[in-house]
PDB file of C-alpha atoms in Angstrom:
ATOM      1  CA  UNK U   1      61.512 -56.358  41.273  1.00 76.00           C
ATOM      2  CA  UNK U   2      60.422 -54.865  44.579  1.00 85.00           C
ATOM      3  CA  UNK U   3      61.405 -51.392  43.364  1.00 89.00           C
ATOM      4  CA  UNK U   4      59.365 -51.870  40.188  1.00 91.00           C
ATOM      5  CA  UNK U   5      56.311 -53.025  42.101  1.00 91.00           C
ATOM      6  CA  UNK U   6      56.563 -50.214  44.641  1.00 92.00           C
ATOM      7  CA  UNK U   7      56.939 -47.534  41.991  1.00 94.00           C
ATOM      8  CA  UNK U   8      53.982 -48.942  40.037  1.00 95.00           C
ATOM      9  CA  UNK U   9      51.885 -48.967  43.205  1.00 94.00           C
ATOM     10  CA  UNK U  10      52.728 -45.276  43.675  1.00 95.00           C
ATOM     11  CA  UNK U  11      51.824 -44.486  40.060  1.00 95.00           C
ATOM     12  CA  UNK U  12      48.493 -46.288  40.466  1.00 96.00           C
ATOM     13  CA  UNK U  13      47.773 -44.376  43.676  1.00 95.00           C
ATOM     14  CA  UNK U  14      48.582 -41.017  42.081  1.00 96.00           C
ATOM     15  CA  UNK U  15      46.504 -41.701  38.957  1.00 95.00           C
ATOM     16  CA  UNK U  16      43.598 -42.967  41.043  1.00 94.00           C
ATOM     17  CA  UNK U  17      43.579 -39.745  43.042  1.00 95.00           C
ATOM     18  CA  UNK U  18      43.734 -37.789  39.807  1.00 94.00           C
ATOM     19  CA  UNK U  19      40.686 -39.616  38.460  1.00 93.00           C
ATOM     20  CA  UNK U  20      38.729 -38.369  41.450  1.00 93.00           C
ATOM     21  CA  UNK U  21      40.118 -34.835  41.383  1.00 94.00           C
ATOM     22  CA  UNK U  22      39.496 -34.217  37.669  1.00 93.00           C
ATOM     23  CA  UNK U  23      35.980 -32.781  37.472  1.00 90.00           C
ATOM     24  CA  UNK U  24      35.169 -32.497  33.769  1.00 91.00           C
ATOM     25  CA  UNK U  25      33.752 -35.856  32.536  1.00 90.00           C
ATOM     26  CA  UNK U  26      35.520 -35.587  29.185  1.00 90.00           C
ATOM     27  CA  UNK U  27      38.921 -35.197  30.841  1.00 92.00           C
ATOM     28  CA  UNK U  28      37.995 -37.869  33.337  1.00 92.00           C
ATOM     29  CA  UNK U  29      37.384 -40.400  30.550  1.00 92.00           C
ATOM     30  CA  UNK U  30      40.960 -39.984  29.343  1.00 92.00           C
ATOM     31  CA  UNK U  31      42.408 -40.182  32.852  1.00 94.00           C
ATOM     32  CA  UNK U  32      40.397 -43.363  33.442  1.00 93.00           C
ATOM     33  CA  UNK U  33      42.060 -44.848  30.353  1.00 93.00           C
ATOM     34  CA  UNK U  34      45.500 -43.930  31.699  1.00 94.00           C
ATOM     35  CA  UNK U  35      44.604 -45.328  35.115  1.00 95.00           C
ATOM     36  CA  UNK U  36      43.573 -48.606  33.484  1.00 94.00           C
ATOM     37  CA  UNK U  37      46.888 -48.811  31.659  1.00 94.00           C
ATOM     38  CA  UNK U  38      48.889 -48.182  34.825  1.00 95.00           C
ATOM     39  CA  UNK U  39      46.830 -50.817  36.620  1.00 95.00           C
ATOM     40  CA  UNK U  40      47.606 -53.263  33.813  1.00 95.00           C
ATOM     41  CA  UNK U  41      51.327 -52.510  34.204  1.00 95.00           C
ATOM     42  CA  UNK U  42      51.011 -53.162  37.944  1.00 95.00           C
ATOM     43  CA  UNK U  43      49.286 -56.486  37.333  1.00 94.00           C
ATOM     44  CA  UNK U  44      52.027 -57.505  34.900  1.00 93.00           C
ATOM     45  CA  UNK U  45      54.697 -56.632  37.470  1.00 93.00           C
ATOM     46  CA  UNK U  46      52.783 -58.741  40.016  1.00 90.00           C
ATOM     47  CA  UNK U  47      52.950 -61.674  37.561  1.00 88.00           C
ATOM     48  CA  UNK U  48      49.257 -61.830  36.604  1.00 89.00           C
ATOM     49  CA  UNK U  49      49.253 -61.439  32.802  1.00 90.00           C
ATOM     50  CA  UNK U  50      45.676 -62.619  32.185  1.00 90.00           C
ATOM     51  CA  UNK U  51      44.308 -60.012  34.569  1.00 91.00           C
ATOM     52  CA  UNK U  52      46.550 -57.400  32.942  1.00 93.00           C
ATOM     53  CA  UNK U  53      45.190 -58.237  29.482  1.00 91.00           C
ATOM     54  CA  UNK U  54      41.608 -58.035  30.719  1.00 90.00           C
ATOM     55  CA  UNK U  55      42.338 -54.709  32.421  1.00 92.00           C
ATOM     56  CA  UNK U  56      43.848 -53.295  29.232  1.00 90.00           C
ATOM     57  CA  UNK U  57      40.879 -54.209  27.115  1.00 86.00           C
ATOM     58  CA  UNK U  58      38.264 -53.128  29.623  1.00 87.00           C
ATOM     59  CA  UNK U  59      39.891 -50.103  31.226  1.00 89.00           C
ATOM     60  CA  UNK U  60      41.685 -48.884  28.141  1.00 85.00           C
ATOM     61  CA  UNK U  61      39.085 -49.530  25.478  1.00 85.00           C
ATOM     62  CA  UNK U  62      35.564 -50.174  26.707  1.00 85.00           C
ATOM     63  CA  UNK U  63      35.268 -47.806  29.676  1.00 89.00           C
ATOM     64  CA  UNK U  64      36.485 -44.596  27.958  1.00 89.00           C
ATOM     65  CA  UNK U  65      34.554 -45.495  24.793  1.00 87.00           C
ATOM     66  CA  UNK U  66      31.250 -45.938  26.599  1.00 85.00           C
ATOM     67  CA  UNK U  67      31.783 -42.767  28.661  1.00 89.00           C
ATOM     68  CA  UNK U  68      32.635 -40.752  25.544  1.00 87.00           C
ATOM     69  CA  UNK U  69      29.593 -42.001  23.652  1.00 84.00           C
ATOM     70  CA  UNK U  70      27.331 -41.185  26.595  1.00 84.00           C
ATOM     71  CA  UNK U  71      28.867 -37.706  26.874  1.00 86.00           C
ATOM     72  CA  UNK U  72      28.361 -37.031  23.171  1.00 82.00           C
ATOM     73  CA  UNK U  73      24.736 -38.109  23.411  1.00 79.00           C
ATOM     74  CA  UNK U  74      24.140 -35.927  26.484  1.00 81.00           C
ATOM     75  CA  UNK U  75      25.806 -32.927  24.913  1.00 78.00           C
ATOM     76  CA  UNK U  76      23.666 -33.210  21.809  1.00 73.00           C
ATOM     77  CA  UNK U  77      20.553 -33.571  23.956  1.00 72.00           C
ATOM     78  CA  UNK U  78      21.401 -30.347  25.752  1.00 73.00           C
ATOM     79  CA  UNK U  79      21.493 -28.304  22.557  1.00 66.00           C
TER      80      UNK U  79
ATOM     81  CA  UNK K   1      19.319 -33.068  57.612  1.00 71.00           C
ATOM     82  CA  UNK K   2      21.620 -30.115  57.672  1.00 88.00           C
ATOM     83  CA  UNK K   3      25.137 -30.470  56.198  1.00 90.00           C
ATOM     84  CA  UNK K   4      26.884 -30.474  59.566  1.00 92.00           C
ATOM     85  CA  UNK K   5      24.888 -33.427  60.853  1.00 93.00           C
ATOM     86  CA  UNK K   6      25.516 -35.257  57.594  1.00 93.00           C
ATOM     87  CA  UNK K   7      29.230 -34.608  57.875  1.00 94.00           C
ATOM     88  CA  UNK K   8      29.227 -35.895  61.455  1.00 94.00           C
ATOM     89  CA  UNK K   9      27.370 -39.018  60.401  1.00 94.00           C
ATOM     90  CA  UNK K  10      29.889 -39.587  57.630  1.00 94.00           C
ATOM     91  CA  UNK K  11      32.828 -39.178  60.024  1.00 95.00           C
ATOM     92  CA  UNK K  12      31.400 -41.725  62.465  1.00 95.00           C
ATOM     93  CA  UNK K  13      30.794 -44.229  59.706  1.00 95.00           C
ATOM     94  CA  UNK K  14      34.225 -43.610  58.174  1.00 95.00           C
ATOM     95  CA  UNK K  15      35.927 -44.111  61.539  1.00 96.00           C
ATOM     96  CA  UNK K  16      34.184 -47.424  62.148  1.00 96.00           C
ATOM     97  CA  UNK K  17      34.823 -48.706  58.620  1.00 96.00           C
ATOM     98  CA  UNK K  18      38.374 -47.366  58.498  1.00 95.00           C
ATOM     99  CA  UNK K  19      39.444 -48.920  61.777  1.00 95.00           C
ATOM    100  CA  UNK K  20      37.954 -52.293  60.797  1.00 95.00           C
ATOM    101  CA  UNK K  21      39.771 -52.165  57.445  1.00 95.00           C
ATOM    102  CA  UNK K  22      43.098 -51.305  59.068  1.00 94.00           C
ATOM    103  CA  UNK K  23      42.742 -54.058  61.670  1.00 94.00           C
ATOM    104  CA  UNK K  24      41.813 -56.575  58.980  1.00 92.00           C
ATOM    105  CA  UNK K  25      44.716 -55.691  56.686  1.00 89.00           C
ATOM    106  CA  UNK K  26      47.197 -55.995  59.532  1.00 90.00           C
ATOM    107  CA  UNK K  27      46.133 -59.613  59.986  1.00 89.00           C
ATOM    108  CA  UNK K  28      46.613 -60.541  56.320  1.00 87.00           C
ATOM    109  CA  UNK K  29      49.583 -62.698  55.299  1.00 85.00           C
ATOM    110  CA  UNK K  30      52.684 -60.723  54.326  1.00 81.00           C
ATOM    111  CA  UNK K  31      52.853 -59.296  50.820  1.00 79.00           C
ATOM    112  CA  UNK K  32      54.184 -61.909  48.438  1.00 76.00           C
ATOM    113  CA  UNK K  33      53.712 -64.845  50.845  1.00 80.00           C
ATOM    114  CA  UNK K  34      50.293 -66.041  49.876  1.00 79.00           C
ATOM    115  CA  UNK K  35      48.792 -69.062  51.593  1.00 82.00           C
ATOM    116  CA  UNK K  36      46.402 -70.512  49.082  1.00 84.00           C
ATOM    117  CA  UNK K  37      45.830 -74.271  48.989  1.00 86.00           C
ATOM    118  CA  UNK K  38      43.331 -73.863  46.142  1.00 86.00           C
ATOM    119  CA  UNK K  39      45.900 -72.012  44.047  1.00 84.00           C
ATOM    120  CA  UNK K  40      48.558 -74.650  44.656  1.00 85.00           C
ATOM    121  CA  UNK K  41      46.122 -77.437  43.817  1.00 86.00           C
ATOM    122  CA  UNK K  42      44.988 -75.638  40.658  1.00 84.00           C
ATOM    123  CA  UNK K  43      48.595 -75.198  39.549  1.00 84.00           C
ATOM    124  CA  UNK K  44      49.219 -78.933  39.831  1.00 85.00           C
ATOM    125  CA  UNK K  45      45.924 -80.061  38.328  1.00 82.00           C
ATOM    126  CA  UNK K  46      46.064 -77.642  35.398  1.00 81.00           C
ATOM    127  CA  UNK K  47      49.285 -78.942  33.921  1.00 80.00           C
ATOM    128  CA  UNK K  48      49.231 -82.580  34.853  1.00 81.00           C
ATOM    129  CA  UNK K  49      45.585 -83.545  34.720  1.00 78.00           C
ATOM    130  CA  UNK K  50      43.971 -81.029  32.390  1.00 78.00           C
ATOM    131  CA  UNK K  51      47.034 -80.609  30.096  1.00 79.00           C
ATOM    132  CA  UNK K  52      46.828 -76.816  30.151  1.00 82.00           C
ATOM    133  CA  UNK K  53      49.905 -74.618  30.569  1.00 84.00           C
ATOM    134  CA  UNK K  54      47.748 -71.575  31.385  1.00 84.00           C
ATOM    135  CA  UNK K  55      46.319 -72.291  34.824  1.00 84.00           C
ATOM    136  CA  UNK K  56      43.922 -69.341  34.656  1.00 86.00           C
ATOM    137  CA  UNK K  57      42.235 -70.763  31.555  1.00 86.00           C
ATOM    138  CA  UNK K  58      42.088 -74.158  33.229  1.00 84.00           C
ATOM    139  CA  UNK K  59      40.258 -72.666  36.200  1.00 87.00           C
ATOM    140  CA  UNK K  60      37.950 -70.497  34.094  1.00 86.00           C
ATOM    141  CA  UNK K  61      36.955 -72.983  31.416  1.00 87.00           C
ATOM    142  CA  UNK K  62      37.626 -76.352  32.941  1.00 84.00           C
ATOM    143  CA  UNK K  63      37.419 -76.428  36.730  1.00 84.00           C
ATOM    144  CA  UNK K  64      34.829 -73.628  37.015  1.00 86.00           C
ATOM    145  CA  UNK K  65      33.401 -73.688  33.518  1.00 85.00           C
ATOM    146  CA  UNK K  66      29.860 -73.291  34.809  1.00 88.00           C
ATOM    147  CA  UNK K  67      30.529 -69.811  36.222  1.00 90.00           C
ATOM    148  CA  UNK K  68      31.978 -68.665  32.912  1.00 91.00           C
ATOM    149  CA  UNK K  69      28.774 -69.672  31.202  1.00 90.00           C
ATOM    150  CA  UNK K  70      26.882 -67.340  33.528  1.00 92.00           C
ATOM    151  CA  UNK K  71      29.295 -64.515  32.743  1.00 91.00           C
ATOM    152  CA  UNK K  72      28.877 -65.050  29.035  1.00 91.00           C
ATOM    153  CA  UNK K  73      25.116 -64.976  29.278  1.00 93.00           C
ATOM    154  CA  UNK K  74      25.334 -61.774  31.325  1.00 94.00           C
ATOM    155  CA  UNK K  75      27.307 -60.210  28.476  1.00 92.00           C
ATOM    156  CA  UNK K  76      24.791 -61.543  25.967  1.00 93.00           C
ATOM    157  CA  UNK K  77      21.905 -60.065  27.955  1.00 94.00           C
ATOM    158  CA  UNK K  78      23.656 -56.713  28.334  1.00 93.00           C
ATOM    159  CA  UNK K  79      24.278 -56.481  24.582  1.00 92.00           C
ATOM    160  CA  UNK K  80      20.641 -57.353  23.956  1.00 92.00           C
ATOM    161  CA  UNK K  81      19.505 -54.670  26.382  1.00 93.00           C
ATOM    162  CA  UNK K  82      21.663 -52.002  24.706  1.00 89.00           C
ATOM    163  CA  UNK K  83      20.376 -53.000  21.269  1.00 89.00           C
ATOM    164  CA  UNK K  84      16.827 -52.855  22.569  1.00 90.00           C
ATOM    165  CA  UNK K  85      17.193 -49.454  24.208  1.00 87.00           C
ATOM    166  CA  UNK K  86      18.999 -47.752  21.357  1.00 83.00           C
ATOM    167  CA  UNK K  87      17.017 -49.147  18.439  1.00 81.00           C
ATOM    168  CA  UNK K  88      15.638 -46.472  16.092  1.00 76.00           C
ATOM    169  CA  UNK K  89      12.184 -45.304  17.078  1.00 74.00           C
ATOM    170  CA  UNK K  90       9.390 -44.891  14.550  1.00 69.00           C
ATOM    171  CA  UNK K  91       9.879 -41.138  14.578  1.00 65.00           C
ATOM    172  CA  UNK K  92      13.521 -41.613  13.658  1.00 64.00           C
ATOM    173  CA  UNK K  93      12.623 -43.994  10.865  1.00 62.00           C
ATOM    174  CA  UNK K  94      10.231 -41.468   9.385  1.00 62.00           C
ATOM    175  CA  UNK K  95      12.560 -38.486   9.602  1.00 61.00           C
ATOM    176  CA  UNK K  96      15.883 -40.009   8.652  1.00 57.00           C
ATOM    177  CA  UNK K  97      15.688 -43.007   6.357  1.00 55.00           C
ATOM    178  CA  UNK K  98      18.664 -45.280   6.892  1.00 56.00           C
ATOM    179  CA  UNK K  99      19.668 -45.079   3.234  1.00 51.00           C
ATOM    180  CA  UNK K 100      21.188 -41.621   3.720  1.00 53.00           C
ATOM    181  CA  UNK K 101      24.740 -42.697   4.242  1.00 55.00           C
ATOM    182  CA  UNK K 102      26.517 -39.372   3.875  1.00 58.00           C
ATOM    183  CA  UNK K 103      28.170 -38.531   7.147  1.00 62.00           C
ATOM    184  CA  UNK K 104      28.562 -34.943   8.327  1.00 59.00           C
ATOM    185  CA  UNK K 105      32.044 -33.480   8.261  1.00 61.00           C
ATOM    186  CA  UNK K 106      34.919 -33.572   5.753  1.00 68.00           C
ATOM    187  CA  UNK K 107      36.101 -36.915   4.353  1.00 71.00           C
ATOM    188  CA  UNK K 108      38.925 -38.559   6.285  1.00 78.00           C
ATOM    189  CA  UNK K 109      42.483 -38.049   5.078  1.00 85.00           C
ATOM    190  CA  UNK K 110      44.373 -40.679   3.133  1.00 87.00           C
ATOM    191  CA  UNK K 111      46.819 -41.121   6.005  1.00 90.00           C
ATOM    192  CA  UNK K 112      44.036 -42.195   8.366  1.00 88.00           C
ATOM    193  CA  UNK K 113      42.567 -44.609   5.868  1.00 88.00           C
ATOM    194  CA  UNK K 114      45.946 -46.169   5.086  1.00 91.00           C
ATOM    195  CA  UNK K 115      46.701 -46.541   8.783  1.00 91.00           C
ATOM    196  CA  UNK K 116      43.365 -48.267   9.292  1.00 90.00           C
ATOM    197  CA  UNK K 117      44.086 -50.594   6.386  1.00 90.00           C
ATOM    198  CA  UNK K 118      47.438 -51.528   7.912  1.00 93.00           C
ATOM    199  CA  UNK K 119      46.202 -51.813  11.475  1.00 92.00           C
ATOM    200  CA  UNK K 120      43.089 -53.922  10.929  1.00 93.00           C
ATOM    201  CA  UNK K 121      44.708 -57.208   9.843  1.00 94.00           C
ATOM    202  CA  UNK K 122      47.496 -56.966  12.429  1.00 95.00           C
ATOM    203  CA  UNK K 123      45.125 -56.392  15.326  1.00 93.00           C
ATOM    204  CA  UNK K 124      42.686 -59.000  14.017  1.00 95.00           C
ATOM    205  CA  UNK K 125      45.360 -61.679  13.837  1.00 95.00           C
ATOM    206  CA  UNK K 126      46.699 -60.716  17.264  1.00 93.00           C
ATOM    207  CA  UNK K 127      43.193 -61.118  18.664  1.00 93.00           C
ATOM    208  CA  UNK K 128      42.786 -64.507  16.981  1.00 94.00           C
ATOM    209  CA  UNK K 129      46.105 -65.572  18.477  1.00 92.00           C
ATOM    210  CA  UNK K 130      44.928 -64.588  21.938  1.00 92.00           C
ATOM    211  CA  UNK K 131      41.715 -66.571  21.457  1.00 91.00           C
ATOM    212  CA  UNK K 132      43.157 -69.765  20.044  1.00 89.00           C
ATOM    213  CA  UNK K 133      46.173 -69.936  22.350  1.00 89.00           C
ATOM    214  CA  UNK K 134      44.088 -69.448  25.476  1.00 86.00           C
ATOM    215  CA  UNK K 135      45.135 -72.737  26.977  1.00 84.00           C
ATOM    216  CA  UNK K 136      48.838 -72.141  26.286  1.00 86.00           C
ATOM    217  CA  UNK K 137      49.621 -68.479  26.989  1.00 86.00           C
ATOM    218  CA  UNK K 138      47.939 -65.695  28.931  1.00 88.00           C
ATOM    219  CA  UNK K 139      44.881 -64.539  27.098  1.00 85.00           C
ATOM    220  CA  UNK K 140      41.819 -66.556  26.341  1.00 84.00           C
ATOM    221  CA  UNK K 141      38.404 -66.057  24.848  1.00 87.00           C
ATOM    222  CA  UNK K 142      37.458 -62.790  26.512  1.00 91.00           C
ATOM    223  CA  UNK K 143      40.677 -60.857  25.974  1.00 91.00           C
ATOM    224  CA  UNK K 144      41.064 -62.089  22.407  1.00 93.00           C
ATOM    225  CA  UNK K 145      37.425 -61.319  21.599  1.00 93.00           C
ATOM    226  CA  UNK K 146      37.785 -57.728  22.725  1.00 93.00           C
ATOM    227  CA  UNK K 147      41.051 -57.413  20.756  1.00 92.00           C
ATOM    228  CA  UNK K 148      39.316 -58.622  17.586  1.00 93.00           C
ATOM    229  CA  UNK K 149      36.450 -56.178  18.172  1.00 93.00           C
ATOM    230  CA  UNK K 150      38.867 -53.323  18.837  1.00 91.00           C
ATOM    231  CA  UNK K 151      40.395 -53.868  15.382  1.00 92.00           C
ATOM    232  CA  UNK K 152      37.013 -53.015  13.851  1.00 92.00           C
ATOM    233  CA  UNK K 153      36.340 -50.196  16.315  1.00 90.00           C
ATOM    234  CA  UNK K 154      39.620 -48.616  15.247  1.00 90.00           C
ATOM    235  CA  UNK K 155      38.399 -48.726  11.650  1.00 90.00           C
ATOM    236  CA  UNK K 156      35.240 -46.966  12.823  1.00 88.00           C
ATOM    237  CA  UNK K 157      37.210 -44.256  14.574  1.00 85.00           C
ATOM    238  CA  UNK K 158      39.723 -43.725  11.791  1.00 87.00           C
ATOM    239  CA  UNK K 159      37.569 -44.032   8.676  1.00 87.00           C
ATOM    240  CA  UNK K 160      33.924 -43.578   9.580  1.00 83.00           C
ATOM    241  CA  UNK K 161      30.633 -45.344  10.064  1.00 84.00           C
ATOM    242  CA  UNK K 162      29.932 -46.299   6.414  1.00 83.00           C
ATOM    243  CA  UNK K 163      33.020 -48.481   5.908  1.00 84.00           C
ATOM    244  CA  UNK K 164      32.552 -49.905   9.393  1.00 87.00           C
ATOM    245  CA  UNK K 165      29.048 -51.076   8.594  1.00 86.00           C
ATOM    246  CA  UNK K 166      30.205 -52.528   5.273  1.00 87.00           C
ATOM    247  CA  UNK K 167      32.954 -54.386   7.130  1.00 87.00           C
ATOM    248  CA  UNK K 168      30.786 -55.762   9.946  1.00 88.00           C
ATOM    249  CA  UNK K 169      27.102 -55.489   9.013  1.00 87.00           C
ATOM    250  CA  UNK K 170      24.837 -56.108  11.935  1.00 85.00           C
ATOM    251  CA  UNK K 171      23.311 -59.370  10.742  1.00 90.00           C
ATOM    252  CA  UNK K 172      26.532 -61.421  10.559  1.00 92.00           C
ATOM    253  CA  UNK K 173      27.681 -59.845  13.818  1.00 92.00           C
ATOM    254  CA  UNK K 174      24.457 -60.852  15.551  1.00 92.00           C
ATOM    255  CA  UNK K 175      24.765 -64.329  14.057  1.00 94.00           C
ATOM    256  CA  UNK K 176      28.317 -64.771  15.321  1.00 93.00           C
ATOM    257  CA  UNK K 177      27.438 -63.473  18.749  1.00 93.00           C
ATOM    258  CA  UNK K 178      24.444 -65.776  19.075  1.00 93.00           C
ATOM    259  CA  UNK K 179      26.481 -68.744  17.870  1.00 93.00           C
ATOM    260  CA  UNK K 180      29.022 -67.910  20.514  1.00 92.00           C
ATOM    261  CA  UNK K 181      26.539 -67.670  23.331  1.00 91.00           C
ATOM    262  CA  UNK K 182      24.581 -70.739  22.284  1.00 92.00           C
ATOM    263  CA  UNK K 183      27.705 -72.710  21.449  1.00 91.00           C
ATOM    264  CA  UNK K 184      28.747 -72.688  25.061  1.00 90.00           C
ATOM    265  CA  UNK K 185      25.494 -74.313  26.077  1.00 89.00           C
ATOM    266  CA  UNK K 186      25.718 -76.780  23.175  1.00 89.00           C
ATOM    267  CA  UNK K 187      29.206 -77.841  24.245  1.00 87.00           C
ATOM    268  CA  UNK K 188      27.902 -78.372  27.737  1.00 86.00           C
ATOM    269  CA  UNK K 189      24.987 -80.418  26.463  1.00 87.00           C
ATOM    270  CA  UNK K 190      27.342 -82.542  24.348  1.00 85.00           C
ATOM    271  CA  UNK K 191      28.555 -84.063  27.594  1.00 81.00           C
ATOM    272  CA  UNK K 192      24.988 -85.130  28.378  1.00 83.00           C
ATOM    273  CA  UNK K 193      24.964 -87.076  25.125  1.00 82.00           C
ATOM    274  CA  UNK K 194      27.770 -89.210  26.529  1.00 81.00           C
ATOM    275  CA  UNK K 195      25.978 -89.825  29.786  1.00 78.00           C
ATOM    276  CA  UNK K 196      28.188 -87.457  31.874  1.00 78.00           C
ATOM    277  CA  UNK K 197      27.222 -84.341  33.789  1.00 78.00           C
ATOM    278  CA  UNK K 198      26.770 -80.972  32.044  1.00 80.00           C
ATOM    279  CA  UNK K 199      30.002 -79.356  30.761  1.00 78.00           C
ATOM    280  CA  UNK K 200      32.206 -82.399  31.433  1.00 77.00           C
ATOM    281  CA  UNK K 201      35.175 -82.541  29.099  1.00 77.00           C
ATOM    282  CA  UNK K 202      34.314 -84.621  26.022  1.00 75.00           C
ATOM    283  CA  UNK K 203      37.316 -83.970  23.792  1.00 77.00           C
ATOM    284  CA  UNK K 204      40.692 -85.724  24.155  1.00 75.00           C
ATOM    285  CA  UNK K 205      43.051 -83.802  26.382  1.00 74.00           C
ATOM    286  CA  UNK K 206      46.195 -84.040  24.264  1.00 74.00           C
ATOM    287  CA  UNK K 207      49.637 -82.972  25.506  1.00 74.00           C
ATOM    288  CA  UNK K 208      50.219 -79.797  27.472  1.00 71.00           C
ATOM    289  CA  UNK K 209      51.910 -77.238  25.239  1.00 71.00           C
ATOM    290  CA  UNK K 210      50.493 -78.264  21.882  1.00 73.00           C
ATOM    291  CA  UNK K 211      47.760 -76.247  20.233  1.00 75.00           C
ATOM    292  CA  UNK K 212      45.063 -78.905  20.341  1.00 74.00           C
ATOM    293  CA  UNK K 213      45.212 -79.594  24.042  1.00 73.00           C
ATOM    294  CA  UNK K 214      42.998 -79.139  27.072  1.00 71.00           C
ATOM    295  CA  UNK K 215      39.962 -80.670  25.435  1.00 77.00           C
ATOM    296  CA  UNK K 216      36.849 -78.564  25.837  1.00 82.00           C
ATOM    297  CA  UNK K 217      38.781 -75.407  26.798  1.00 85.00           C
ATOM    298  CA  UNK K 218      39.932 -74.897  23.216  1.00 87.00           C
ATOM    299  CA  UNK K 219      36.414 -74.890  21.785  1.00 89.00           C
ATOM    300  CA  UNK K 220      35.064 -72.895  24.709  1.00 90.00           C
ATOM    301  CA  UNK K 221      37.750 -70.259  24.073  1.00 91.00           C
ATOM    302  CA  UNK K 222      36.669 -69.988  20.442  1.00 92.00           C
ATOM    303  CA  UNK K 223      33.022 -69.767  21.365  1.00 93.00           C
ATOM    304  CA  UNK K 224      33.514 -67.123  24.059  1.00 93.00           C
ATOM    305  CA  UNK K 225      35.758 -65.146  21.705  1.00 94.00           C
ATOM    306  CA  UNK K 226      33.025 -65.155  19.058  1.00 94.00           C
ATOM    307  CA  UNK K 227      30.391 -64.029  21.530  1.00 94.00           C
ATOM    308  CA  UNK K 228      32.495 -61.229  22.994  1.00 94.00           C
ATOM    309  CA  UNK K 229      33.739 -59.930  19.637  1.00 94.00           C
ATOM    310  CA  UNK K 230      30.267 -59.952  18.097  1.00 94.00           C
ATOM    311  CA  UNK K 231      28.728 -58.302  21.141  1.00 93.00           C
ATOM    312  CA  UNK K 232      31.257 -55.498  21.337  1.00 92.00           C
ATOM    313  CA  UNK K 233      31.088 -54.813  17.585  1.00 93.00           C
ATOM    314  CA  UNK K 234      27.289 -54.569  17.848  1.00 93.00           C
ATOM    315  CA  UNK K 235      27.341 -52.252  20.855  1.00 91.00           C
ATOM    316  CA  UNK K 236      29.843 -49.831  19.338  1.00 90.00           C
ATOM    317  CA  UNK K 237      27.990 -49.881  16.010  1.00 90.00           C
ATOM    318  CA  UNK K 238      24.686 -48.992  17.572  1.00 88.00           C
ATOM    319  CA  UNK K 239      26.211 -46.232  19.699  1.00 86.00           C
ATOM    320  CA  UNK K 240      27.886 -44.726  16.620  1.00 86.00           C
ATOM    321  CA  UNK K 241      24.708 -44.902  14.582  1.00 84.00           C
ATOM    322  CA  UNK K 242      22.827 -43.177  17.412  1.00 81.00           C
ATOM    323  CA  UNK K 243      25.371 -40.375  17.424  1.00 80.00           C
ATOM    324  CA  UNK K 244      25.143 -40.047  13.653  1.00 79.00           C
ATOM    325  CA  UNK K 245      21.363 -39.835  13.859  1.00 77.00           C
ATOM    326  CA  UNK K 246      21.527 -37.163  16.537  1.00 74.00           C
ATOM    327  CA  UNK K 247      24.058 -35.149  14.606  1.00 74.00           C
ATOM    328  CA  UNK K 248      22.029 -35.332  11.424  1.00 74.00           C
ATOM    329  CA  UNK K 249      19.006 -34.110  13.329  1.00 73.00           C
ATOM    330  CA  UNK K 250      20.999 -31.105  14.479  1.00 71.00           C
ATOM    331  CA  UNK K 251      21.979 -30.273  10.931  1.00 70.00           C
ATOM    332  CA  UNK K 252      18.354 -29.743   9.950  1.00 66.00           C
TER     333      UNK K 252
END
């Protein structure tokens, strides 16, 4: 159990750094989705399933969707 | 301010904040050995007094039900703001009448449409399960509501905007969302009819572990699920219609 939690902590840390280091907003939206999923896995390993479910729906669905819609609107405004 | 001075200012601030954070985290209880009297009390009260096997739902809808009402109204207001900001302007109405339903791009393949047809009922039922079993298993109104909405959003992504708007036209979605938001307040007011304070439990509590347990929490789960699902469906629909409008404008 401890090994699982530690490894998930490391995955969350690595993905969080990647979210910051990825510069293109389109790529960042996808990495944010992955980060949300890894965070949900961490919450499940820490025995908090309600929080994990909320994180999946918000971080995996709503956040990338809203960012992608905003990006599409901005890109069409530029043209 | 030149960049060097800014960098120096940042370093000073980061040192102060960083050292305070490190000192504070060293004084926290050890990882995994939480000392939380409220948590222990909530665990006992949830199962024995409120007849809920999901302590989180007991805290959200029963012990602190008033805060959840605020959260729901925040969501309701945010959805209203998005609908207000992205509504079609008069110029849009003149240039692109809404009856033009042909979307740009080739029609979607049969594989995508079949996948959407298979996925929609499964995801919808899973979302309903999350909503109605909020007091028994992890889940609840919010998570289940977003799962139900994501079933329809997947149809939008796989098949297109026309079928999506036939599936969830905006008027029923707005109706469901408003019923959800208002229903919470109505359930709270029902307690006033019995002479108790706002949002007191009025339904029988039942036995922990059966579906009809935890009194008000069951109905509050349903109501919050309706509000969240309706709100999310509306937001995604109006975003997609905005994009369609912009793309059609480019075509001309």
